[in-house]
Amino acid sequence: GVLQRIDSLKLDKEKQDLNTKIMKTSNKILLTALAVVIVFIIAVAINFKVKLKDYIIEGDGNIITQEQTFEPFDKLIIEGGLSIEYILGESNILIIEADSNLMQNIETSLIDKTLKIKNNTSSRKQVNCKLTAPMVEEIIVSSGAKLISKDTIQSQSLDFTLNAGGSLSLIGNFDTIVSTINAGSKATLVGTCKEMKVSVNAGSELK
């Protein structure tokens, strides 16, 4: 009986030693794997930062102004790093103010009465513009662009869509407003409206 107890104790000790070795080995493997993952994450972050720095274009500080005149349009699309002040008027004129090395990346087009203004540059500051035109029927603002109007708009209807951080701020009196606000976008409306249909999604805001 004594010998059996001694053998049993020896077996228990051997099992404990084996378990300890297994745990130590497992811990070493986990620590090694964790270190590899951390190194990988750091390498990816550094690489991303370098590429992002290369992608972002800094303005050269030489501010220039460009003026463009368009035929009448009833739909407006704005994309990218633009901050546009909408001034009610009859002239259909766009005034762009930007660093000289960024101006060439501002793209405008007028197709089928749709005016599109796009900033193709990734820059830390927005390009300021002033657009003078009659009120349009439909507005689409996306990719961090901003549209602001300080004039009081009188219109039967307004249809606007904001995507990917787009921002809209309007003052006016409308019969009908139809709006879709997505992906962190923000709309600020001041005035009156008889009927409003709104769809707000994914962290967006309407006030």
PDB file of C-alpha atoms in Angstrom:
ATOM      1  CA  GLY A   1       0.000   0.000   0.000  1.00  0.00           C
ATOM      2  CA  VAL A   2       2.835   2.391   0.840  1.00  0.00           C
ATOM      3  CA  LEU A   3       4.589   1.639  -2.443  1.00  0.00           C
ATOM      4  CA  GLN A   4       1.389   2.257  -4.379  1.00  0.00           C
ATOM      5  CA  ARG A   5       0.970   5.641  -2.661  1.00  0.00           C
ATOM      6  CA  ILE A   6       4.576   6.546  -3.458  1.00  0.00           C
ATOM      7  CA  ASP A   7       4.111   5.534  -7.105  1.00  0.00           C
ATOM      8  CA  SER A   8       0.881   7.525  -7.233  1.00  0.00           C
ATOM      9  CA  LEU A   9       2.609  10.599  -5.811  1.00  0.00           C
ATOM     10  CA  LYS A  10       5.414  10.210  -8.353  1.00  0.00           C
ATOM     11  CA  LEU A  11       2.885   9.993 -11.187  1.00  0.00           C
ATOM     12  CA  ASP A  12       1.063  13.068  -9.909  1.00  0.00           C
ATOM     13  CA  LYS A  13       4.327  14.990  -9.696  1.00  0.00           C
ATOM     14  CA  GLU A  14       5.297  13.894 -13.209  1.00  0.00           C
ATOM     15  CA  LYS A  15       1.895  15.014 -14.485  1.00  0.00           C
ATOM     16  CA  GLN A  16       2.286  18.354 -12.742  1.00  0.00           C
ATOM     17  CA  ASP A  17       5.763  18.808 -14.196  1.00  0.00           C
ATOM     18  CA  LEU A  18       4.472  17.893 -17.645  1.00  0.00           C
ATOM     19  CA  ASN A  19       1.545  20.291 -17.335  1.00  0.00           C
ATOM     20  CA  THR A  20       3.914  23.028 -16.164  1.00  0.00           C
ATOM     21  CA  LYS A  21       6.180  22.434 -19.167  1.00  0.00           C
ATOM     22  CA  ILE A  22       3.174  22.469 -21.511  1.00  0.00           C
ATOM     23  CA  MET A  23       1.910  25.720 -19.976  1.00  0.00           C
ATOM     24  CA  LYS A  24       5.342  27.328 -20.229  1.00  0.00           C
ATOM     25  CA  THR A  25       5.641  26.211 -23.852  1.00  0.00           C
ATOM     26  CA  SER A  26       2.124  27.475 -24.622  1.00  0.00           C
ATOM     27  CA  ASN A  27       2.877  30.805 -22.977  1.00  0.00           C
ATOM     28  CA  LYS A  28       6.065  31.158 -25.009  1.00  0.00           C
ATOM     29  CA  ILE A  29       4.153  30.397 -28.217  1.00  0.00           C
ATOM     30  CA  LEU A  30       1.427  32.901 -27.306  1.00  0.00           C
ATOM     31  CA  LEU A  31       3.957  35.596 -26.424  1.00  0.00           C
ATOM     32  CA  THR A  32       5.848  34.980 -29.660  1.00  0.00           C
ATOM     33  CA  ALA A  33       2.626  35.110 -31.684  1.00  0.00           C
ATOM     34  CA  LEU A  34       1.571  38.292 -29.894  1.00  0.00           C
ATOM     35  CA  ALA A  35       4.937  39.905 -30.578  1.00  0.00           C
ATOM     36  CA  VAL A  36       4.671  38.991 -34.268  1.00  0.00           C
ATOM     37  CA  VAL A  37       1.155  40.466 -34.457  1.00  0.00           C
ATOM     38  CA  ILE A  38       2.268  43.696 -32.731  1.00  0.00           C
ATOM     39  CA  VAL A  39       5.242  44.074 -35.077  1.00  0.00           C
ATOM     40  CA  PHE A  40       2.963  43.456 -38.062  1.00  0.00           C
ATOM     41  CA  ILE A  41       0.425  46.062 -36.884  1.00  0.00           C
ATOM     42  CA  ILE A  42       3.176  48.639 -36.309  1.00  0.00           C
ATOM     43  CA  ALA A  43       4.642  47.963 -39.758  1.00  0.00           C
ATOM     44  CA  VAL A  44       1.223  48.327 -41.417  1.00  0.00           C
ATOM     45  CA  ALA A  45       0.513  51.549 -39.489  1.00  0.00           C
ATOM     46  CA  ILE A  46       3.856  53.074 -40.472  1.00  0.00           C
ATOM     47  CA  ASN A  47       3.373  52.067 -44.097  1.00  0.00           C
ATOM     48  CA  PHE A  48      -0.167  53.498 -44.124  1.00  0.00           C
ATOM     49  CA  LYS A  49       1.017  56.757 -42.578  1.00  0.00           C
ATOM     50  CA  VAL A  50       3.772  57.116 -45.175  1.00  0.00           C
ATOM     51  CA  LYS A  51       1.379  56.406 -48.041  1.00  0.00           C
ATOM     52  CA  LEU A  52      -1.242  58.770 -46.607  1.00  0.00           C
ATOM     53  CA  LYS A  53       1.367  61.515 -46.311  1.00  0.00           C
ATOM     54  CA  ASP A  54       2.316  60.988 -49.949  1.00  0.00           C
ATOM     55  CA  TYR A  55      -1.355  61.052 -50.963  1.00  0.00           C
ATOM     56  CA  ILE A  56      -2.257  64.296 -49.169  1.00  0.00           C
ATOM     57  CA  ILE A  57      -1.230  67.362 -51.154  1.00  0.00           C
ATOM     58  CA  GLU A  58      -0.335  70.530 -49.288  1.00  0.00           C
ATOM     59  CA  GLY A  59      -1.321  73.902 -50.704  1.00  0.00           C
ATOM     60  CA  ASP A  60       1.557  76.108 -51.866  1.00  0.00           C
ATOM     61  CA  GLY A  61       0.129  79.218 -50.165  1.00  0.00           C
ATOM     62  CA  ASN A  62      -0.284  81.108 -53.441  1.00  0.00           C
ATOM     63  CA  ILE A  63      -4.047  81.776 -53.411  1.00  0.00           C
ATOM     64  CA  ILE A  64      -5.625  82.431 -56.807  1.00  0.00           C
ATOM     65  CA  THR A  65      -9.209  83.020 -57.947  1.00  0.00           C
ATOM     66  CA  GLN A  66     -10.954  81.498 -60.936  1.00  0.00           C
ATOM     67  CA  GLU A  67     -14.384  82.429 -62.288  1.00  0.00           C
ATOM     68  CA  GLN A  68     -16.585  80.165 -64.404  1.00  0.00           C
ATOM     69  CA  THR A  69     -19.946  80.901 -66.037  1.00  0.00           C
ATOM     70  CA  PHE A  70     -22.505  78.212 -66.864  1.00  0.00           C
ATOM     71  CA  GLU A  71     -25.744  77.763 -68.734  1.00  0.00           C
ATOM     72  CA  PRO A  72     -28.834  77.386 -66.491  1.00  0.00           C
ATOM     73  CA  PHE A  73     -28.992  74.166 -64.437  1.00  0.00           C
ATOM     74  CA  ASP A  74     -31.548  72.592 -62.091  1.00  0.00           C
ATOM     75  CA  LYS A  75     -29.431  69.950 -60.321  1.00  0.00           C
ATOM     76  CA  LEU A  76     -26.228  70.459 -58.318  1.00  0.00           C
ATOM     77  CA  ILE A  77     -23.674  67.788 -57.334  1.00  0.00           C
ATOM     78  CA  ILE A  78     -20.743  68.617 -55.038  1.00  0.00           C
ATOM     79  CA  GLU A  79     -17.975  66.157 -54.121  1.00  0.00           C
ATOM     80  CA  GLY A  80     -14.730  66.289 -52.139  1.00  0.00           C
ATOM     81  CA  GLY A  81     -13.042  68.994 -50.091  1.00  0.00           C
ATOM     82  CA  LEU A  82     -15.191  71.943 -51.133  1.00  0.00           C
ATOM     83  CA  SER A  83     -16.971  74.589 -49.074  1.00  0.00           C
ATOM     84  CA  ILE A  84     -19.495  76.337 -51.300  1.00  0.00           C
ATOM     85  CA  GLU A  85     -21.596  79.360 -50.427  1.00  0.00           C
ATOM     86  CA  TYR A  86     -24.796  79.332 -52.468  1.00  0.00           C
ATOM     87  CA  ILE A  87     -25.926  82.880 -53.332  1.00  0.00           C
ATOM     88  CA  LEU A  88     -29.340  83.308 -54.935  1.00  0.00           C
ATOM     89  CA  GLY A  89     -29.094  85.184 -58.240  1.00  0.00           C
ATOM     90  CA  GLU A  90     -29.519  84.894 -61.998  1.00  0.00           C
ATOM     91  CA  SER A  91     -25.899  84.901 -63.171  1.00  0.00           C
ATOM     92  CA  ASN A  92     -24.906  81.191 -62.891  1.00  0.00           C
ATOM     93  CA  ILE A  93     -21.355  82.069 -61.856  1.00  0.00           C
ATOM     94  CA  LEU A  94     -18.921  79.966 -59.820  1.00  0.00           C
ATOM     95  CA  ILE A  95     -15.953  81.671 -58.135  1.00  0.00           C
ATOM     96  CA  ILE A  96     -13.238  79.307 -56.878  1.00  0.00           C
ATOM     97  CA  GLU A  97     -10.535  80.396 -54.445  1.00  0.00           C
ATOM     98  CA  ALA A  98      -7.682  77.913 -54.000  1.00  0.00           C
ATOM     99  CA  ASP A  99      -3.926  77.434 -53.795  1.00  0.00           C
ATOM    100  CA  SER A 100      -2.480  77.572 -57.298  1.00  0.00           C
ATOM    101  CA  ASN A 101      -1.238  73.974 -57.158  1.00  0.00           C
ATOM    102  CA  LEU A 102      -4.690  72.727 -56.098  1.00  0.00           C
ATOM    103  CA  MET A 103      -6.781  74.706 -58.589  1.00  0.00           C
ATOM    104  CA  GLN A 104      -6.085  72.305 -61.457  1.00  0.00           C
ATOM    105  CA  ASN A 105      -7.732  69.505 -59.469  1.00  0.00           C
ATOM    106  CA  ILE A 106     -11.093  71.278 -59.215  1.00  0.00           C
ATOM    107  CA  GLU A 107     -13.306  69.680 -61.843  1.00  0.00           C
ATOM    108  CA  THR A 108     -16.552  71.205 -63.129  1.00  0.00           C
ATOM    109  CA  SER A 109     -18.992  69.897 -65.712  1.00  0.00           C
ATOM    110  CA  LEU A 110     -22.492  70.727 -66.911  1.00  0.00           C
ATOM    111  CA  ILE A 111     -24.363  67.846 -68.520  1.00  0.00           C
ATOM    112  CA  ASP A 112     -28.143  67.602 -68.986  1.00  0.00           C
ATOM    113  CA  LYS A 113     -28.735  70.629 -66.736  1.00  0.00           C
ATOM    114  CA  THR A 114     -26.711  69.007 -63.939  1.00  0.00           C
ATOM    115  CA  LEU A 115     -23.773  71.039 -62.621  1.00  0.00           C
ATOM    116  CA  LYS A 116     -21.095  68.917 -60.962  1.00  0.00           C
ATOM    117  CA  ILE A 117     -18.276  70.465 -58.920  1.00  0.00           C
ATOM    118  CA  LYS A 118     -15.622  68.063 -57.655  1.00  0.00           C
ATOM    119  CA  ASN A 119     -12.358  68.430 -55.758  1.00  0.00           C
ATOM    120  CA  ASN A 120     -10.064  65.583 -56.798  1.00  0.00           C
ATOM    121  CA  THR A 121      -7.355  66.590 -54.312  1.00  0.00           C
ATOM    122  CA  SER A 122      -6.866  65.157 -50.826  1.00  0.00           C
ATOM    123  CA  SER A 123      -5.827  68.226 -48.886  1.00  0.00           C
ATOM    124  CA  ARG A 124      -6.020  69.205 -45.215  1.00  0.00           C
ATOM    125  CA  LYS A 125      -8.032  72.334 -46.009  1.00  0.00           C
ATOM    126  CA  GLN A 126     -11.167  72.820 -48.037  1.00  0.00           C
ATOM    127  CA  VAL A 127     -11.372  74.913 -51.180  1.00  0.00           C
ATOM    128  CA  ASN A 128     -13.738  77.875 -50.784  1.00  0.00           C
ATOM    129  CA  CYS A 129     -16.196  78.681 -53.560  1.00  0.00           C
ATOM    130  CA  LYS A 130     -19.128  81.024 -54.184  1.00  0.00           C
ATOM    131  CA  LEU A 131     -21.897  79.889 -56.498  1.00  0.00           C
ATOM    132  CA  THR A 132     -24.455  82.455 -57.668  1.00  0.00           C
ATOM    133  CA  ALA A 133     -27.512  80.919 -59.336  1.00  0.00           C
ATOM    134  CA  PRO A 134     -31.282  80.477 -59.030  1.00  0.00           C
ATOM    135  CA  MET A 135     -32.375  77.800 -56.560  1.00  0.00           C
ATOM    136  CA  VAL A 136     -32.066  74.293 -57.994  1.00  0.00           C
ATOM    137  CA  GLU A 137     -34.552  71.429 -57.668  1.00  0.00           C
ATOM    138  CA  GLU A 138     -32.077  68.784 -56.475  1.00  0.00           C
ATOM    139  CA  ILE A 139     -28.803  68.854 -54.512  1.00  0.00           C
ATOM    140  CA  ILE A 140     -26.310  66.032 -53.840  1.00  0.00           C
ATOM    141  CA  VAL A 141     -23.398  66.680 -51.462  1.00  0.00           C
ATOM    142  CA  SER A 142     -20.833  63.975 -50.663  1.00  0.00           C
ATOM    143  CA  SER A 143     -17.282  63.094 -49.595  1.00  0.00           C
ATOM    144  CA  GLY A 144     -16.937  65.810 -46.965  1.00  0.00           C
ATOM    145  CA  ALA A 145     -18.157  68.687 -49.135  1.00  0.00           C
ATOM    146  CA  LYS A 146     -20.166  71.566 -47.614  1.00  0.00           C
ATOM    147  CA  LEU A 147     -22.948  73.698 -49.063  1.00  0.00           C
ATOM    148  CA  ILE A 148     -24.123  76.786 -47.167  1.00  0.00           C
ATOM    149  CA  SER A 149     -26.683  79.433 -48.103  1.00  0.00           C
ATOM    150  CA  LYS A 150     -27.286  82.581 -46.045  1.00  0.00           C
ATOM    151  CA  ASP A 151     -30.100  83.753 -48.324  1.00  0.00           C
ATOM    152  CA  THR A 152     -33.723  82.918 -47.549  1.00  0.00           C
ATOM    153  CA  ILE A 153     -34.923  80.488 -50.195  1.00  0.00           C
ATOM    154  CA  GLN A 154     -38.535  80.481 -51.411  1.00  0.00           C
ATOM    155  CA  SER A 155     -39.268  77.267 -53.289  1.00  0.00           C
ATOM    156  CA  GLN A 156     -42.084  74.799 -53.836  1.00  0.00           C
ATOM    157  CA  SER A 157     -39.855  71.763 -53.435  1.00  0.00           C
ATOM    158  CA  LEU A 158     -36.342  70.717 -52.472  1.00  0.00           C
ATOM    159  CA  ASP A 159     -34.774  67.290 -52.921  1.00  0.00           C
ATOM    160  CA  PHE A 160     -31.349  66.745 -51.374  1.00  0.00           C
ATOM    161  CA  THR A 161     -29.060  63.802 -50.642  1.00  0.00           C
ATOM    162  CA  LEU A 162     -26.013  63.874 -48.367  1.00  0.00           C
ATOM    163  CA  ASN A 163     -23.418  61.082 -48.390  1.00  0.00           C
ATOM    164  CA  ALA A 164     -20.061  60.311 -46.741  1.00  0.00           C
ATOM    165  CA  GLY A 165     -19.770  63.298 -44.424  1.00  0.00           C
ATOM    166  CA  GLY A 166     -21.471  65.814 -46.692  1.00  0.00           C
ATOM    167  CA  SER A 167     -22.908  68.920 -45.016  1.00  0.00           C
ATOM    168  CA  LEU A 168     -25.814  71.192 -45.956  1.00  0.00           C
ATOM    169  CA  SER A 169     -27.081  74.378 -44.275  1.00  0.00           C
ATOM    170  CA  LEU A 170     -30.086  76.216 -45.738  1.00  0.00           C
ATOM    171  CA  ILE A 171     -32.599  78.896 -44.737  1.00  0.00           C
ATOM    172  CA  GLY A 172     -35.934  78.920 -46.519  1.00  0.00           C
ATOM    173  CA  ASN A 173     -39.634  78.279 -46.870  1.00  0.00           C
ATOM    174  CA  PHE A 174     -40.661  75.176 -48.796  1.00  0.00           C
ATOM    175  CA  ASP A 175     -43.856  73.340 -49.614  1.00  0.00           C
ATOM    176  CA  THR A 176     -42.112  69.965 -49.816  1.00  0.00           C
ATOM    177  CA  ILE A 177     -38.683  68.654 -48.776  1.00  0.00           C
ATOM    178  CA  VAL A 178     -37.448  65.166 -49.641  1.00  0.00           C
ATOM    179  CA  SER A 179     -34.081  64.247 -48.154  1.00  0.00           C
ATOM    180  CA  THR A 180     -31.740  61.309 -47.626  1.00  0.00           C
ATOM    181  CA  ILE A 181     -28.866  61.727 -45.168  1.00  0.00           C
ATOM    182  CA  ASN A 182     -26.247  58.961 -44.979  1.00  0.00           C
ATOM    183  CA  ALA A 183     -22.870  58.015 -43.480  1.00  0.00           C
ATOM    184  CA  GLY A 184     -22.075  60.727 -40.957  1.00  0.00           C
ATOM    185  CA  SER A 185     -23.552  63.585 -42.982  1.00  0.00           C
ATOM    186  CA  LYS A 186     -25.278  66.609 -41.456  1.00  0.00           C
ATOM    187  CA  ALA A 187     -28.138  68.852 -42.568  1.00  0.00           C
ATOM    188  CA  THR A 188     -29.199  72.088 -40.864  1.00  0.00           C
ATOM    189  CA  LEU A 189     -32.484  73.585 -42.068  1.00  0.00           C
ATOM    190  CA  VAL A 190     -34.051  76.821 -40.803  1.00  0.00           C
ATOM    191  CA  GLY A 191     -37.484  77.987 -41.928  1.00  0.00           C
ATOM    192  CA  THR A 192     -40.832  76.411 -42.734  1.00  0.00           C
ATOM    193  CA  CYS A 193     -42.009  73.345 -44.615  1.00  0.00           C
ATOM    194  CA  LYS A 194     -45.521  71.989 -45.169  1.00  0.00           C
ATOM    195  CA  GLU A 195     -44.463  68.424 -45.935  1.00  0.00           C
ATOM    196  CA  MET A 196     -41.161  66.669 -45.256  1.00  0.00           C
ATOM    197  CA  LYS A 197     -39.948  63.171 -46.095  1.00  0.00           C
ATOM    198  CA  VAL A 198     -36.639  62.338 -44.417  1.00  0.00           C
ATOM    199  CA  SER A 199     -34.410  59.267 -44.300  1.00  0.00           C
ATOM    200  CA  VAL A 200     -31.522  59.533 -41.819  1.00  0.00           C
ATOM    201  CA  ASN A 201     -28.985  56.681 -41.629  1.00  0.00           C
ATOM    202  CA  ALA A 202     -25.594  55.648 -40.183  1.00  0.00           C
ATOM    203  CA  GLY A 203     -24.746  58.325 -37.636  1.00  0.00           C
ATOM    204  CA  SER A 204     -26.089  61.222 -39.672  1.00  0.00           C
ATOM    205  CA  GLU A 205     -27.817  64.294 -38.264  1.00  0.00           C
ATOM    206  CA  LEU A 206     -30.722  66.552 -39.193  1.00  0.00           C
ATOM    207  CA  LYS A 207     -31.634  69.638 -37.197  1.00  0.00           C
TER     208      LYS A 207
END
